[in-house]
XYZ file of C-alpha atoms in Angstrom:
424
model
C -27.671 -80.576 -44.420
C -28.220 -83.446 -46.892
C -27.526 -86.831 -45.315
C -27.364 -90.325 -46.863
C -30.370 -92.556 -46.185
C -28.311 -94.667 -43.769
C -27.493 -91.717 -41.475
C -28.554 -92.545 -37.883
C -30.597 -89.655 -36.442
C -30.154 -88.712 -32.808
C -32.678 -90.558 -30.661
C -32.934 -93.634 -32.927
C -31.641 -96.840 -31.362
C -28.980 -98.862 -33.205
C -31.427 -101.754 -33.526
C -34.033 -99.552 -35.226
C -31.305 -97.947 -37.324
C -30.040 -101.277 -38.675
C -33.653 -102.456 -39.250
C -34.367 -99.293 -41.251
C -31.220 -99.665 -43.355
C -32.102 -103.303 -44.008
C -35.595 -102.300 -45.189
C -34.207 -99.736 -47.617
C -31.452 -102.078 -48.745
C -33.969 -104.792 -49.589
C -36.163 -102.314 -51.408
C -33.416 -101.247 -53.802
C -31.986 -104.731 -54.186
C -28.680 -104.282 -52.441
C -26.326 -107.234 -52.320
C -25.426 -108.562 -48.841
C -21.857 -107.301 -49.199
C -22.968 -103.743 -49.964
C -25.575 -103.839 -47.212
C -22.960 -104.936 -44.696
C -20.796 -101.957 -45.649
C -23.676 -99.509 -45.230
C -24.567 -101.001 -41.852
C -21.009 -100.652 -40.577
C -22.167 -98.297 -37.811
C -22.836 -101.019 -35.262
C -22.097 -102.030 -31.722
C -18.490 -103.070 -31.171
C -18.617 -106.182 -29.012
C -16.227 -106.146 -26.088
C -14.337 -109.158 -27.376
C -13.760 -107.390 -30.701
C -13.072 -103.895 -29.432
C -11.012 -104.446 -26.329
C -8.914 -107.260 -25.011
C -9.579 -107.314 -21.282
C -7.108 -109.390 -19.325
C -5.529 -108.582 -15.994
C -1.985 -109.363 -17.014
C -0.017 -110.534 -20.009
C 2.760 -112.927 -20.837
C 6.027 -111.114 -21.245
C 9.158 -111.619 -23.318
C 11.143 -110.711 -20.194
C 9.883 -113.782 -18.322
C 12.996 -115.909 -18.840
C 15.538 -113.202 -19.537
C 17.706 -111.918 -16.698
C 16.819 -108.476 -15.407
C 19.286 -105.949 -16.763
C 18.906 -102.686 -14.922
C 20.169 -99.882 -17.088
C 19.162 -97.056 -19.371
C 15.757 -98.525 -20.291
C 14.880 -100.676 -17.271
C 14.459 -99.537 -13.684
C 13.007 -100.980 -10.523
C 9.685 -99.312 -9.734
C 9.654 -97.573 -6.323
C 8.090 -99.829 -3.682
C 5.446 -97.215 -2.853
C 3.762 -98.052 -6.173
C 3.183 -101.773 -5.507
C 2.664 -104.372 -2.773
C 3.586 -108.017 -2.368
C 0.271 -109.853 -1.987
C 1.482 -113.459 -1.909
C 4.646 -115.380 -2.640
C 6.361 -113.577 -5.541
C 3.024 -112.065 -6.659
C 2.486 -108.329 -6.529
C -0.233 -105.753 -7.130
C 0.563 -102.543 -8.992
C -0.954 -99.331 -7.627
C -0.196 -96.760 -10.331
C -3.179 -96.928 -12.674
C -6.794 -97.596 -11.750
C -6.599 -101.163 -13.041
C -4.565 -102.380 -10.021
C -3.015 -105.287 -11.917
C -2.354 -108.485 -9.934
C 0.916 -109.876 -11.272
C 2.146 -113.423 -10.713
C 5.840 -114.028 -11.291
C 6.915 -113.177 -14.847
C 3.740 -111.348 -15.869
C 3.400 -107.851 -17.304
C 0.840 -105.194 -16.408
C -2.040 -104.393 -18.746
C -0.182 -101.198 -19.709
C 2.603 -103.271 -21.380
C 5.352 -101.468 -19.446
C 5.798 -103.046 -15.975
C 6.854 -106.620 -15.211
C 7.036 -108.733 -12.041
C 10.397 -110.395 -11.689
C 11.025 -112.377 -8.496
C 8.511 -110.316 -6.558
C 9.817 -106.934 -7.707
C 8.224 -104.578 -10.210
C 10.340 -103.326 -13.102
C 9.504 -100.700 -15.717
C 10.749 -101.060 -19.284
C 9.546 -97.546 -20.152
C 12.507 -95.380 -19.243
C 14.770 -93.191 -21.408
C 13.351 -94.892 -24.529
C 10.720 -92.666 -26.183
C 9.255 -93.962 -29.423
C 8.139 -90.449 -30.375
C 9.367 -86.971 -29.619
C 8.622 -83.666 -31.335
C 10.816 -80.829 -30.067
C 8.698 -77.956 -31.412
C 5.042 -78.952 -31.121
C 2.436 -76.199 -30.777
C 1.132 -76.287 -27.215
C -2.389 -76.045 -28.672
C -2.131 -79.649 -29.887
C -2.686 -80.907 -26.318
C -5.273 -79.381 -26.619
C -4.178 -76.533 -24.361
C -5.909 -73.350 -25.549
C -5.526 -71.368 -22.315
C -1.988 -72.327 -21.312
C 0.814 -70.207 -22.793
C -0.764 -70.101 -26.277
C 1.384 -69.902 -29.399
C 4.411 -71.297 -27.547
C 6.397 -74.398 -28.466
C 6.477 -77.535 -26.344
C 8.697 -80.625 -26.386
C 6.221 -83.499 -26.875
C 7.330 -86.987 -25.932
C 5.877 -90.498 -25.582
C 6.918 -94.028 -24.673
C 4.950 -97.002 -26.011
C 2.141 -98.487 -23.908
C -1.286 -97.635 -22.489
C -3.638 -98.811 -19.735
C -6.752 -98.666 -21.951
C -7.836 -100.349 -25.192
C -9.836 -97.677 -27.033
C -11.404 -99.281 -30.097
C -10.810 -96.083 -32.089
C -7.282 -95.370 -30.769
C -5.667 -92.722 -32.969
C -2.123 -93.741 -31.989
C -2.584 -97.501 -31.720
C 0.717 -98.233 -33.491
C 2.587 -96.976 -30.413
C -0.052 -97.118 -27.672
C -0.974 -100.778 -28.103
C 2.512 -102.314 -28.035
C 5.282 -102.875 -25.497
C 8.202 -100.451 -25.315
C 10.481 -103.349 -26.281
C 8.510 -103.767 -29.532
C 8.738 -100.126 -30.603
C 11.418 -98.322 -32.549
C 12.854 -96.147 -29.820
C 15.271 -93.299 -29.281
C 17.827 -93.276 -26.506
C 17.032 -90.079 -24.662
C 17.658 -89.264 -21.029
C 16.952 -86.002 -19.217
C 20.384 -84.491 -19.892
C 20.246 -85.335 -23.602
C 16.811 -83.742 -23.853
C 18.051 -80.526 -22.275
C 21.000 -80.482 -24.651
C 18.634 -80.801 -27.627
C 16.474 -77.852 -26.622
C 19.274 -75.582 -25.440
C 18.922 -73.201 -28.388
C 15.241 -73.780 -29.101
C 12.276 -71.582 -28.073
C 10.745 -74.389 -26.000
C 8.714 -73.263 -22.985
C 7.396 -76.613 -21.752
C 7.384 -80.399 -21.923
C 4.229 -82.294 -22.886
C 3.870 -85.992 -22.016
C 1.399 -87.212 -24.609
C 0.500 -89.379 -27.662
C 0.275 -92.654 -25.669
C -0.522 -92.170 -21.977
C 2.146 -90.916 -19.569
C 0.613 -93.028 -16.802
C 2.197 -95.991 -18.606
C 5.619 -94.298 -18.372
C 4.899 -92.552 -15.089
C 8.352 -93.141 -13.573
C 10.165 -91.544 -16.518
C 7.657 -88.696 -16.728
C 8.271 -87.872 -13.068
C 12.046 -87.798 -13.551
C 11.757 -85.688 -16.706
C 9.209 -83.310 -15.178
C 11.306 -82.797 -12.061
C 14.351 -82.007 -14.184
C 12.332 -79.659 -16.421
C 10.994 -77.819 -13.403
C 14.527 -77.362 -12.085
C 15.337 -75.766 -15.451
C 12.332 -73.419 -15.168
C 10.240 -75.156 -17.844
C 6.556 -76.005 -17.536
C 5.186 -79.566 -17.602
C 1.961 -80.599 -19.326
C 0.284 -84.010 -19.053
C -2.158 -85.296 -21.687
C -3.874 -88.355 -20.259
C -6.936 -90.543 -19.946
C -6.912 -89.864 -16.212
C -6.930 -93.607 -15.496
C -4.707 -93.293 -12.441
C -4.908 -93.820 -8.696
C -5.171 -90.824 -6.413
C -1.781 -91.108 -4.646
C 0.446 -91.086 -7.756
C -1.740 -88.385 -9.313
C -1.225 -86.118 -6.310
C 2.493 -86.778 -6.576
C 2.381 -85.803 -10.262
C 0.610 -82.570 -9.325
C 3.786 -81.490 -7.537
C 5.625 -81.179 -10.879
C 2.898 -81.003 -13.552
C 1.570 -77.505 -14.270
C -1.395 -78.323 -16.515
C -3.499 -81.379 -17.311
C -5.515 -82.365 -20.342
C -7.785 -85.212 -19.169
C -10.092 -86.770 -21.745
C -13.626 -87.767 -20.850
C -14.177 -90.425 -23.513
C -17.887 -90.844 -22.863
C -20.245 -90.310 -19.962
C -21.582 -93.813 -19.326
C -19.986 -96.868 -17.755
C -21.187 -99.198 -20.573
C -19.348 -97.061 -23.146
C -16.133 -97.214 -21.122
C -16.537 -100.957 -20.615
C -17.276 -101.880 -24.238
C -15.333 -99.324 -26.274
C -12.553 -98.114 -23.962
C -11.790 -101.148 -21.804
C -12.004 -99.341 -18.500
C -14.316 -97.465 -16.130
C -15.566 -93.886 -16.061
C -15.519 -93.294 -12.307
C -11.708 -93.266 -11.830
C -11.449 -90.662 -14.599
C -13.969 -88.373 -12.931
C -12.150 -88.733 -9.626
C -8.834 -87.857 -11.314
C -10.403 -84.672 -12.687
C -11.658 -83.768 -9.219
C -8.182 -84.317 -7.743
C -6.546 -82.075 -10.347
C -9.030 -79.297 -9.571
C -8.515 -79.789 -5.828
C -4.775 -79.403 -6.398
C -5.496 -76.113 -8.222
C -3.841 -77.159 -11.472
C -4.877 -75.836 -14.875
C -7.219 -78.309 -16.594
C -8.743 -78.681 -20.059
C -11.141 -81.499 -21.008
C -11.442 -83.030 -24.504
C -14.439 -85.178 -25.495
C -14.122 -87.082 -28.778
C -17.614 -87.522 -30.223
C -17.872 -91.046 -31.674
C -20.845 -91.354 -34.078
C -23.724 -93.440 -32.611
C -21.753 -94.278 -29.455
C -21.374 -91.181 -27.278
C -22.996 -88.509 -29.458
C -26.385 -88.293 -27.740
C -27.090 -84.736 -26.643
C -28.629 -85.957 -23.373
C -25.358 -87.725 -22.474
C -23.302 -84.708 -23.516
C -25.535 -82.439 -21.449
C -24.987 -84.606 -18.366
C -21.232 -84.449 -18.925
C -21.284 -80.655 -19.278
C -23.417 -80.278 -16.150
C -20.951 -82.467 -14.254
C -18.022 -80.309 -15.428
C -19.826 -77.115 -14.382
C -20.586 -78.545 -10.942
C -17.214 -80.154 -10.238
C -14.741 -78.054 -12.236
C -16.440 -74.702 -12.689
C -17.735 -72.769 -15.675
C -14.254 -71.568 -16.684
C -12.831 -75.037 -17.452
C -12.342 -75.325 -21.240
C -14.080 -78.265 -22.932
C -13.055 -79.407 -26.432
C -15.518 -81.412 -28.561
C -13.353 -83.239 -31.096
C -14.360 -84.574 -34.495
C -14.052 -88.338 -34.920
C -11.757 -89.766 -37.603
C -12.203 -93.487 -38.424
C -9.274 -95.444 -36.994
C -8.051 -98.770 -35.595
C -11.025 -101.083 -34.893
C -13.614 -98.445 -35.811
C -12.578 -97.741 -39.386
C -16.079 -98.531 -40.624
C -17.655 -95.632 -38.768
C -18.259 -92.379 -40.655
C -16.304 -89.227 -39.965
C -17.938 -87.102 -37.290
C -20.617 -84.678 -38.476
C -19.790 -81.009 -37.931
C -23.433 -80.289 -37.085
C -23.226 -82.717 -34.147
C -20.125 -80.896 -32.878
C -21.926 -77.571 -33.180
C -24.929 -78.947 -31.302
C -22.635 -80.252 -28.558
C -20.955 -76.866 -28.295
C -24.334 -75.172 -27.931
C -25.306 -77.648 -25.206
C -22.086 -76.868 -23.335
C -22.627 -73.124 -23.565
C -26.268 -73.492 -22.519
C -25.098 -75.448 -19.456
C -23.009 -72.456 -18.426
C -19.552 -73.384 -19.712
C -17.739 -70.270 -20.912
C -15.139 -71.895 -23.159
C -16.401 -74.668 -25.433
C -14.312 -75.497 -28.488
C -14.697 -77.521 -31.663
C -11.555 -79.545 -32.414
C -10.293 -81.317 -35.540
C -12.173 -78.861 -37.783
C -9.548 -76.272 -38.827
C -11.007 -72.887 -39.688
C -14.221 -73.347 -37.720
C -15.233 -70.401 -35.546
C -15.338 -72.882 -32.661
C -11.501 -72.869 -32.705
C -11.408 -69.296 -31.400
C -11.272 -68.032 -27.823
C -13.876 -65.401 -26.952
C -13.808 -63.014 -24.037
C -16.444 -64.278 -21.581
C -17.550 -60.687 -20.977
C -17.677 -58.791 -24.291
C -17.757 -61.946 -26.490
C -15.114 -60.594 -28.855
C -12.405 -62.871 -30.270
C -9.236 -62.641 -28.185
C -7.407 -65.566 -29.830
C -7.892 -66.289 -33.544
C -7.046 -69.872 -34.530
C -7.057 -72.182 -37.513
C -6.715 -75.596 -35.925
C -3.627 -75.440 -33.692
C -2.222 -72.289 -35.294
C -2.840 -68.810 -33.917
C -3.432 -66.418 -36.825
C -3.302 -62.669 -37.295
C -6.329 -60.435 -36.973
C -7.276 -58.530 -40.123
C -9.187 -55.305 -40.544
C -11.765 -54.631 -43.254
C -9.028 -53.930 -45.804
C -7.127 -57.120 -45.052
C -4.420 -55.338 -43.086
C -2.946 -57.008 -39.986
C -4.176 -55.400 -36.772
C -1.426 -54.668 -34.239
C -1.121 -55.243 -31.387
C -3.103 -58.457 -31.575
C -5.632 -59.285 -28.877
C -3.434 -62.276 -27.953
C -0.407 -60.021 -27.510
C -2.388 -57.837 -25.110
C -3.659 -60.971 -23.358
C -0.108 -62.212 -22.783
C 1.233 -58.810 -21.736
C -1.593 -58.125 -19.298
C -1.794 -61.649 -17.842
C -5.131 -62.497 -19.420
C -6.790 -59.084 -19.710
C -9.086 -58.711 -22.730
C -7.877 -56.109 -25.239
C -11.401 -54.791 -25.726
C -13.007 -54.659 -22.271
C -10.203 -55.464 -19.823
C -12.007 -58.496 -18.358
C -9.692 -61.303 -17.172
C -9.757 -64.399 -19.391
C -8.947 -67.503 -17.281
C -5.732 -69.302 -18.139
C -1.965 -69.322 -17.723
C -0.593 -66.624 -19.999
C 2.988 -66.029 -18.847
């Protein structure tokens, strides 16, 4: 693979990398402006990447509380009064301390007169009624089915590369929202082939109260519930969510505390504990890991993460290594190298993981699901789309391996070995 001279090899420190680029830039007479562009792969200082404050001023501070379609009082079990009219929120791992009139770090909950109110209720800023379930990514949970994806603005973290920052890094009151309650949602999907609801795109922990109401209603209507999250949540509300959520996609964003502190605006340990809780509750789990060039792409770090997953989640937990796309405050970084993704996948397989995928590279063989026994392809994919199997003459093979998998509750078409997942 031919790389530009300013490519940072694995094992080289950022300081040495920048020094090397500077040496080459001087040698060929680069102007300072051009050199700065080439050296854009650099450390994101905490003050630039994430805005860490416990609480925020809120536009609701002087307005009267109007309980209604988009504002509800948060159940008392999720917060405590710690001093006169000050409260502490116990939903996410940040545990925000809120004086009167202040809003949680997630943008969605406000202290008014010693009570906690959520402004993330019945007001999604995004909903897609026929998303492929694979987008989660959920590759082993009812593949090729449609899911109703929904999000409300807000998030507990401040990822410097946030892919959905336009809706994740604002308050619900600042977003362009739809009015959508549980009954209206059910009316919309009445004649649609929807098998599940997915709470995604921002972080459902920020709209936890609405997610719980929606998920309970979906369950009553015999639909599955999927939660795509950072896992930045306390144990008690997570266990409560496990009563109605059928599958979790919890992202490990990096495997060091400094990375979480500087680039994500949070801590790693609560995420790992959330993953452990989900496994203890015997829920289906898949783990994405977005590889950010020069930040969390070291193979030693990735190996430690994979070993942790094997030890704490088992070898059958799918891991998805996703390709980085420059975004938000990290637009100057290069797009992720496919070779790095392939190396990470090999590391995961060498650690004993049976299902390691490459994401955001449509058409790559790493999109496919292989039988852990005979190693034959049981689900053919291009990105999020399941495709037909072709014989040597280009004819479609029927029945497909996926069809057999679904009919036989995970049995491989070729050898009969059970492929872990939720298939029906």
